[in-house]
PDB file of C-alpha atoms and ligand atoms in Angstrom:
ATOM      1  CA  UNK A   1     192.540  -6.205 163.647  1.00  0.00           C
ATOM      2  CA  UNK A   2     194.269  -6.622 166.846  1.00  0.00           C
ATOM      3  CA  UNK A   3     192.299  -6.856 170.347  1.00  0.00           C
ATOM      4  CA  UNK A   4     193.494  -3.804 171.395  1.00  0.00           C
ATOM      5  CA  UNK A   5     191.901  -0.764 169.967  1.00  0.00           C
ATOM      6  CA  UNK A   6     193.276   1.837 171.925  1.00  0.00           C
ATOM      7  CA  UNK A   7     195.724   3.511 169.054  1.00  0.00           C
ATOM      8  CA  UNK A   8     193.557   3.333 166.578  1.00  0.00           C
ATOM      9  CA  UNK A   9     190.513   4.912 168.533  1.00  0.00           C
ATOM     10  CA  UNK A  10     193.339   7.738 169.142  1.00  0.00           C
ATOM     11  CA  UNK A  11     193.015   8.541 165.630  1.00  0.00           C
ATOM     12  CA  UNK A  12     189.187   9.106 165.737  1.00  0.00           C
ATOM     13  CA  UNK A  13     188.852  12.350 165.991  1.00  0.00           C
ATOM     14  CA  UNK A  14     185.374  13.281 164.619  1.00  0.00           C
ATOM     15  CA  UNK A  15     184.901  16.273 167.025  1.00  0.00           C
ATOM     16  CA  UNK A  16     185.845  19.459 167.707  1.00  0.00           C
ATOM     17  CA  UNK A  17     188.312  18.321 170.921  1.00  0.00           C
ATOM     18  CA  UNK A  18     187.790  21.809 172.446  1.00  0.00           C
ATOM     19  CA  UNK A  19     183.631  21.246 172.417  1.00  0.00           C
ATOM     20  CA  UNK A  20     181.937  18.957 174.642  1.00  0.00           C
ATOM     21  CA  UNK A  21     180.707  15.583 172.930  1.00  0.00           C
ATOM     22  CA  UNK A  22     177.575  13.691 173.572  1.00  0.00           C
ATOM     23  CA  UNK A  23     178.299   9.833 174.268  1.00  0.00           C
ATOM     24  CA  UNK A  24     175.968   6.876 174.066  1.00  0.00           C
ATOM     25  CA  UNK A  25     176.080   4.271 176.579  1.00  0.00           C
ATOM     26  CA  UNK A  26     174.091   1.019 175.754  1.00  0.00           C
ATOM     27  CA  UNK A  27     176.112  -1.704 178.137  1.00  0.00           C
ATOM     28  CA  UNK A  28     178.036  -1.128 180.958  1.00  0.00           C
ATOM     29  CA  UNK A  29     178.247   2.265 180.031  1.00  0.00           C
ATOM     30  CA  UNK A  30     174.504   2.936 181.377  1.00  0.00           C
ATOM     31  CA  UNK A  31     175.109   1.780 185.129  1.00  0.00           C
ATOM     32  CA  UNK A  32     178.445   2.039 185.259  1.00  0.00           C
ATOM     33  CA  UNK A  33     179.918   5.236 184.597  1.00  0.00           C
ATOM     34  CA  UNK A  34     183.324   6.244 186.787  1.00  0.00           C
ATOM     35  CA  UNK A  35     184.032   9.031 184.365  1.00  0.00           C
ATOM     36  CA  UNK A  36     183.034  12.776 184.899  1.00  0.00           C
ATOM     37  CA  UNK A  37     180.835  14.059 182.943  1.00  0.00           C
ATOM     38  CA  UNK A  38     178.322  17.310 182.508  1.00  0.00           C
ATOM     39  CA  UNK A  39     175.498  16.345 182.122  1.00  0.00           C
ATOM     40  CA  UNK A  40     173.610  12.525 181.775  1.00  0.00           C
ATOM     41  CA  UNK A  41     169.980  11.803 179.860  1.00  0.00           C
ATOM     42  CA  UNK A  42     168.262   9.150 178.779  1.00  0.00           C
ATOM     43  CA  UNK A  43     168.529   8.829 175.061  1.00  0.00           C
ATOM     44  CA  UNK A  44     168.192   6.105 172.512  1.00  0.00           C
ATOM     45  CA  UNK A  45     169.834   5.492 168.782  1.00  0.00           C
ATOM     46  CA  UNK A  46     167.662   4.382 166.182  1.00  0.00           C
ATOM     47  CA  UNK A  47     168.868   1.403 163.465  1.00  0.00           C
ATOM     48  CA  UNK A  48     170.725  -0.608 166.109  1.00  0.00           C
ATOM     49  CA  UNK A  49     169.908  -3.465 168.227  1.00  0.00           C
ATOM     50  CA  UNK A  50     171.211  -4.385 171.718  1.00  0.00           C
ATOM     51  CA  UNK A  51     173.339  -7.721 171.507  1.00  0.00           C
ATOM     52  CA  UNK A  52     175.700 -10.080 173.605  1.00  0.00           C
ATOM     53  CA  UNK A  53     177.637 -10.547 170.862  1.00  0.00           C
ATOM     54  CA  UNK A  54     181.343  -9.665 171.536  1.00  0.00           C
ATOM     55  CA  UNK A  55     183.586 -11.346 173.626  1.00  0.00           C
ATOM     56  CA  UNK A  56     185.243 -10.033 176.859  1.00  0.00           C
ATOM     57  CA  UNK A  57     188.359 -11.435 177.666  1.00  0.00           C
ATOM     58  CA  UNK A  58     189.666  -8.369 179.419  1.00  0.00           C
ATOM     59  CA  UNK A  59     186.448  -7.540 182.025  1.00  0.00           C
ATOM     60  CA  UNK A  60     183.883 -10.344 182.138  1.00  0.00           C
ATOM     61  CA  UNK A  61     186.141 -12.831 181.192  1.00  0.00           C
ATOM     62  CA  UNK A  62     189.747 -14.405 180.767  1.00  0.00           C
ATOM     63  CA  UNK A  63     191.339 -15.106 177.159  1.00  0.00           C
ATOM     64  CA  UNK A  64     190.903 -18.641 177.900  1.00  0.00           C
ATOM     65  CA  UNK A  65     187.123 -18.445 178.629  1.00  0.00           C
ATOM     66  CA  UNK A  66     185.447 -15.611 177.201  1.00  0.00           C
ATOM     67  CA  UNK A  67     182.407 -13.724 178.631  1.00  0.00           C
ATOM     68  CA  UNK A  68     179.934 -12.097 176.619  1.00  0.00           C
ATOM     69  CA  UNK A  69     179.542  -8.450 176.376  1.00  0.00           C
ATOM     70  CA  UNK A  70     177.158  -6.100 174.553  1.00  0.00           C
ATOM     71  CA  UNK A  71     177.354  -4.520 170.967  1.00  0.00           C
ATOM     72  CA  UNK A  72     175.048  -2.778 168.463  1.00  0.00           C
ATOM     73  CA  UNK A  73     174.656  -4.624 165.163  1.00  0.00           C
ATOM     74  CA  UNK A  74     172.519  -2.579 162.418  1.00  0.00           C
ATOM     75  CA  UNK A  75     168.540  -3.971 162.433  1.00  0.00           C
ATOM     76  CA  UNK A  76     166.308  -1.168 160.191  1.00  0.00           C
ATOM     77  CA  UNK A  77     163.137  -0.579 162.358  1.00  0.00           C
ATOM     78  CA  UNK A  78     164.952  -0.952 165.768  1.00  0.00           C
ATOM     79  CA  UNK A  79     165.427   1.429 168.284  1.00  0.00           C
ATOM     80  CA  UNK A  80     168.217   0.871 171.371  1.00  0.00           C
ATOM     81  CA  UNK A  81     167.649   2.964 174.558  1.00  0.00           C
ATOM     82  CA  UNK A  82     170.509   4.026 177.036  1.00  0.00           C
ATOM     83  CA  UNK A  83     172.184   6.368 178.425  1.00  0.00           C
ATOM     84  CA  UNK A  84     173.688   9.379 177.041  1.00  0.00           C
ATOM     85  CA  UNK A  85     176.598  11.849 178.542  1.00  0.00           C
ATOM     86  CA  UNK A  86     177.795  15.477 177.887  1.00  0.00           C
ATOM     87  CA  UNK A  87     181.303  14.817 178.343  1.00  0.00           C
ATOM     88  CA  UNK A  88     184.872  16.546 177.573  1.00  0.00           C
ATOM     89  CA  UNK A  89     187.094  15.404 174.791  1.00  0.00           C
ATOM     90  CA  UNK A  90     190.064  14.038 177.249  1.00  0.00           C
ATOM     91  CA  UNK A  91     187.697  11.656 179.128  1.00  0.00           C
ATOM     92  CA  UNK A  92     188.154   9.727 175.798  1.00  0.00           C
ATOM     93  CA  UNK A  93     191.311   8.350 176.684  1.00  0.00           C
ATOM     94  CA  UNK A  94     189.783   6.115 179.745  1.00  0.00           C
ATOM     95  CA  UNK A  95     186.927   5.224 177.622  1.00  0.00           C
ATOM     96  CA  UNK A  96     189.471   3.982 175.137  1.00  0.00           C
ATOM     97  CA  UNK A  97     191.392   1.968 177.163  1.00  0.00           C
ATOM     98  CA  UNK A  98     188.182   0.699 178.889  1.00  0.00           C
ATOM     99  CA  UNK A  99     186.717  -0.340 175.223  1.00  0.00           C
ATOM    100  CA  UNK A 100     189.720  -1.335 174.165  1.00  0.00           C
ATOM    101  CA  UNK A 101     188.743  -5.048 173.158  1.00  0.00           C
ATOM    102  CA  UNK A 102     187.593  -4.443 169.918  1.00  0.00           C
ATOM    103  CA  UNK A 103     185.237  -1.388 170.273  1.00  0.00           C
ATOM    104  CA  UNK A 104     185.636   1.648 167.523  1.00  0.00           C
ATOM    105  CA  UNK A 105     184.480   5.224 168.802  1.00  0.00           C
ATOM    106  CA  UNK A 106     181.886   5.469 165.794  1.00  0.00           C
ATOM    107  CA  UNK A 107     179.475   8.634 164.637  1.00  0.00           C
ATOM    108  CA  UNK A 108     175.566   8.335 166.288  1.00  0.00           C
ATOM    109  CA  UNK A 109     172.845  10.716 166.044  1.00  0.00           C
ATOM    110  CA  UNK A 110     171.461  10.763 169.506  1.00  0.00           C
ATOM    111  CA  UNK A 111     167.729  10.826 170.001  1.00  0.00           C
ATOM    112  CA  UNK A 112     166.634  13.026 173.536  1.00  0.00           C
ATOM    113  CA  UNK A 113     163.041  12.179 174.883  1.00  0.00           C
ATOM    114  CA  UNK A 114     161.737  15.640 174.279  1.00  0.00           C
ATOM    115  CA  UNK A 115     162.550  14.922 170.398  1.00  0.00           C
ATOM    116  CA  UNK A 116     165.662  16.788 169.961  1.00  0.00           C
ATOM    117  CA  UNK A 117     168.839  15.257 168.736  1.00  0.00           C
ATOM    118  CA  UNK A 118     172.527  15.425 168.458  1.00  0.00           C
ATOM    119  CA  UNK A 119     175.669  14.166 167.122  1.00  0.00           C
ATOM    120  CA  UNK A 120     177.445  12.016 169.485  1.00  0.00           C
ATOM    121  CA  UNK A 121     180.260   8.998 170.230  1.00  0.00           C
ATOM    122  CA  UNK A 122     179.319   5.208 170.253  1.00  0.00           C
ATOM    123  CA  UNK A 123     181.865   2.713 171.113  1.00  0.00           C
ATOM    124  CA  UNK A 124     180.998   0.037 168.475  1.00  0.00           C
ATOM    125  CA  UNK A 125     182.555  -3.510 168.349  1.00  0.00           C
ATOM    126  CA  UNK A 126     181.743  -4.319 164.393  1.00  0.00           C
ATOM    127  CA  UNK A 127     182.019  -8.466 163.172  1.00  0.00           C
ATOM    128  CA  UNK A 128     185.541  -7.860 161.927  1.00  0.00           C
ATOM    129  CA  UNK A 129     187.211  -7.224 165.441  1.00  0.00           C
ATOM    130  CA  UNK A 130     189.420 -10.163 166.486  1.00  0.00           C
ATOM    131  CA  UNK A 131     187.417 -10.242 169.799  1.00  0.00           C
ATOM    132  CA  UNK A 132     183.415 -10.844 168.012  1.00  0.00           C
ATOM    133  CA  UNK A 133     181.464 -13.662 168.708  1.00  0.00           C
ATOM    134  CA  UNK A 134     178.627 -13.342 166.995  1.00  0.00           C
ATOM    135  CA  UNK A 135     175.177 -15.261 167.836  1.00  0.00           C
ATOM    136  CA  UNK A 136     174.411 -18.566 169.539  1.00  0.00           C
ATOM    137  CA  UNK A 137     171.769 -20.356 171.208  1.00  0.00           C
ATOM    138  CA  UNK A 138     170.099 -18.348 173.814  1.00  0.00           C
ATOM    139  CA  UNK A 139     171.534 -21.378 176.086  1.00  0.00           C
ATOM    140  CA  UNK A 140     174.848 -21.577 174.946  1.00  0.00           C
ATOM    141  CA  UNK A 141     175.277 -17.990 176.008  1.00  0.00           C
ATOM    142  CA  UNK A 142     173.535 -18.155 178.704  1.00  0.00           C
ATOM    143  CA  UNK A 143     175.998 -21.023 180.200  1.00  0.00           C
ATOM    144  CA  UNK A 144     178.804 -18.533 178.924  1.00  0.00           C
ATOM    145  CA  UNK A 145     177.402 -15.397 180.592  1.00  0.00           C
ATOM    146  CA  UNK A 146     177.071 -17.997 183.868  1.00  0.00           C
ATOM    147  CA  UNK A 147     180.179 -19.102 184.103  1.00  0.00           C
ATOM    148  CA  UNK A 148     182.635 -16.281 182.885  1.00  0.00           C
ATOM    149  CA  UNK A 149     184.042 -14.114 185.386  1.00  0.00           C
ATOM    150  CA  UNK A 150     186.994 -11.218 184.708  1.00  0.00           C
ATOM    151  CA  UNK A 151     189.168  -9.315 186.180  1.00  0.00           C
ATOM    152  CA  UNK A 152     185.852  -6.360 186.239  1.00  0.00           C
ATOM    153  CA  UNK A 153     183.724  -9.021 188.321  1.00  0.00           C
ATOM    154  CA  UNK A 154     181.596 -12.314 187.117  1.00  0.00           C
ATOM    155  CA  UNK A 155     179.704 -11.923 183.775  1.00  0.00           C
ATOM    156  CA  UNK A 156     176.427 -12.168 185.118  1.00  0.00           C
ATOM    157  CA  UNK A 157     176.654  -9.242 187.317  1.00  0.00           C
ATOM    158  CA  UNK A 158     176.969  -7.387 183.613  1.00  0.00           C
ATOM    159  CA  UNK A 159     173.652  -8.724 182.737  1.00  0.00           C
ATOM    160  CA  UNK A 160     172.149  -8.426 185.711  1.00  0.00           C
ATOM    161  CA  UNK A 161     172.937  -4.761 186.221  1.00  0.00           C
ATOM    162  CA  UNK A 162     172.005  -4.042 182.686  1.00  0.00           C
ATOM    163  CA  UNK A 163     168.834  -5.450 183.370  1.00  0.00           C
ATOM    164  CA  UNK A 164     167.859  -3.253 186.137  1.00  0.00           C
ATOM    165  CA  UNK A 165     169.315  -0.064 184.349  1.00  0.00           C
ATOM    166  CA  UNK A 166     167.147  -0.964 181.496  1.00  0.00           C
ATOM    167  CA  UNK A 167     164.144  -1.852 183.476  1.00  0.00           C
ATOM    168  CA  UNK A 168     164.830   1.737 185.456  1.00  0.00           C
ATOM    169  CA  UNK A 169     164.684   3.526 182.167  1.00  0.00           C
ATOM    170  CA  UNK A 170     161.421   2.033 180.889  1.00  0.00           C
ATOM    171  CA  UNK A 171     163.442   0.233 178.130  1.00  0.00           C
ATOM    172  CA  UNK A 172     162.228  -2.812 176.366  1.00  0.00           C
ATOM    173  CA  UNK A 173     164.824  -5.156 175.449  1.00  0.00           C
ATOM    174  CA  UNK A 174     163.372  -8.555 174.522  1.00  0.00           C
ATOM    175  CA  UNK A 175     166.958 -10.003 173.917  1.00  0.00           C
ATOM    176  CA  UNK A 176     168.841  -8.911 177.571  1.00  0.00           C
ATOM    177  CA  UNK A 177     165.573  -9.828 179.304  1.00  0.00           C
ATOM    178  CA  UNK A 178     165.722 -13.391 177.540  1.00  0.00           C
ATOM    179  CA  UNK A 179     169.163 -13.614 178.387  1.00  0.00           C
ATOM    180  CA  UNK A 180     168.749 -12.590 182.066  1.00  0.00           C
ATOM    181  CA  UNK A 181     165.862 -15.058 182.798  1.00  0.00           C
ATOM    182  CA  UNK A 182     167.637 -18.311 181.375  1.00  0.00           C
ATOM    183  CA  UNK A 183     170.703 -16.954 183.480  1.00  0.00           C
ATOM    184  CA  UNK A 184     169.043 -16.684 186.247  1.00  0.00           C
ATOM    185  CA  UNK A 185     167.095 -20.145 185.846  1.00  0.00           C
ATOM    186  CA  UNK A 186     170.260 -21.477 185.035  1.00  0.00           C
ATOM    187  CA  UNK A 187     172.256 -20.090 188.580  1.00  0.00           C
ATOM    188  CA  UNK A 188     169.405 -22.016 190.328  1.00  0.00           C
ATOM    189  CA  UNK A 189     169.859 -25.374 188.830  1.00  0.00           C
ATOM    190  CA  UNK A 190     173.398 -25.507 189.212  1.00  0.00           C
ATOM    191  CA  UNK A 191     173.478 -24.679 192.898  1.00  0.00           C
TER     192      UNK A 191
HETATM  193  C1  LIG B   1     178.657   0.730 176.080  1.00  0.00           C
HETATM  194  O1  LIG B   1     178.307   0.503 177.234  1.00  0.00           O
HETATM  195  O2  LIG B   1     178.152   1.688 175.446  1.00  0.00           O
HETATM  196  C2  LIG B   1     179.700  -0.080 175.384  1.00  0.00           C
HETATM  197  C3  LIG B   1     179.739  -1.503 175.771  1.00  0.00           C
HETATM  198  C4  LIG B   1     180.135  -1.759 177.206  1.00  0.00           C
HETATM  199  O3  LIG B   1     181.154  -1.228 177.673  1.00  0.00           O
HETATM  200  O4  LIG B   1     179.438  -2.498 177.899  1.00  0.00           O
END
């Protein structure tokens, strides 16, 4: 698979393009939204955990030196919270181009707070895109997520702001906090 998953994320279509479609944001997608949209509610996916697994070298990063970015890899038992929006069919095309470093538009049921649910869009960035990085050390990718900045701003910020959102939402994520802390203990040492 190439980096670019634009074309192929063209051919997704499972979704009636004349309905509106429920997407779930679980990265940048949650505080960082520049797309119109309907409607927004919290909402969480159940199966899925919340990782800095796959490599940005197109926003937090450069292809010679990688940030880290979030994906969902499948853990039983585990629920991810974020962000969910009512949104029409052609705002797909920027969301493609934005996720275009690997991430599939893939099926999720959607779980509302008042227990009702629906079909909806994730962008999912699976181990066999060219662009994965899989684990590492909490430290190792904490130095990454220090040092990388993009074209979309320094790596950190990513972090940071999903932090907050998280924290704003109620959400416990064991693995961004973690990852924010060292970070941030890290920034201080190196000043
Ligand atoms: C998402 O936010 O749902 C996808 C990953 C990202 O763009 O950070």
């Amino acid at each position: 698979m190439t980096h670019d998953t634009t074309h192929l994320n063209r051919e997704r279509i499972f979704f009636d393009p004349d309905e509106t479609i429920w997407l779930f944001g679980y990265g940048s997608l949650i505080w960082k939204a520049e797309f119109d949209y309907h409607e927004r509610r919290p909402a969480h996916v159940e199966g899925w955990a919340r990782r800095f697994w796959q490599g940005s070298h197109d926003h937090r990063g450069t292809p010679e030196a990688p940030g880290r970015v979030v994906t969902l890899v499948e853990s039983p038992d585990t629920i991810c919270q974020g962000m969910a929006y009512r949104i029409d069919a052609e705002i797909l095309k920027q969301l493609d181009i934005r996720e275009k470093n690997g991430y599939l538009r893939e099926l999720a049921t959607l779980h509302f707070p008042d227990g009702s649910h629906a079909e909806g869009l994730i962008y999912l960035a699976t181990e066999d895109n060219a662009a994965f990085l899989g684990d590492a050390p909490l430290d190792a990718m904490a130095h990454q997520i220090a040092a990388a900045c993009g074209p979309s701003g320094p790596n950190r910020d990513y972090l940071f702001n999903l932090a907050v959102a998280l924290e704003n939402l109620g959400a416990d994520d064991p693995h961004v906090a973690a990852l924010a802390e060292r970070v941030a203990v890290h920034l201080t040492q190196v000043k």
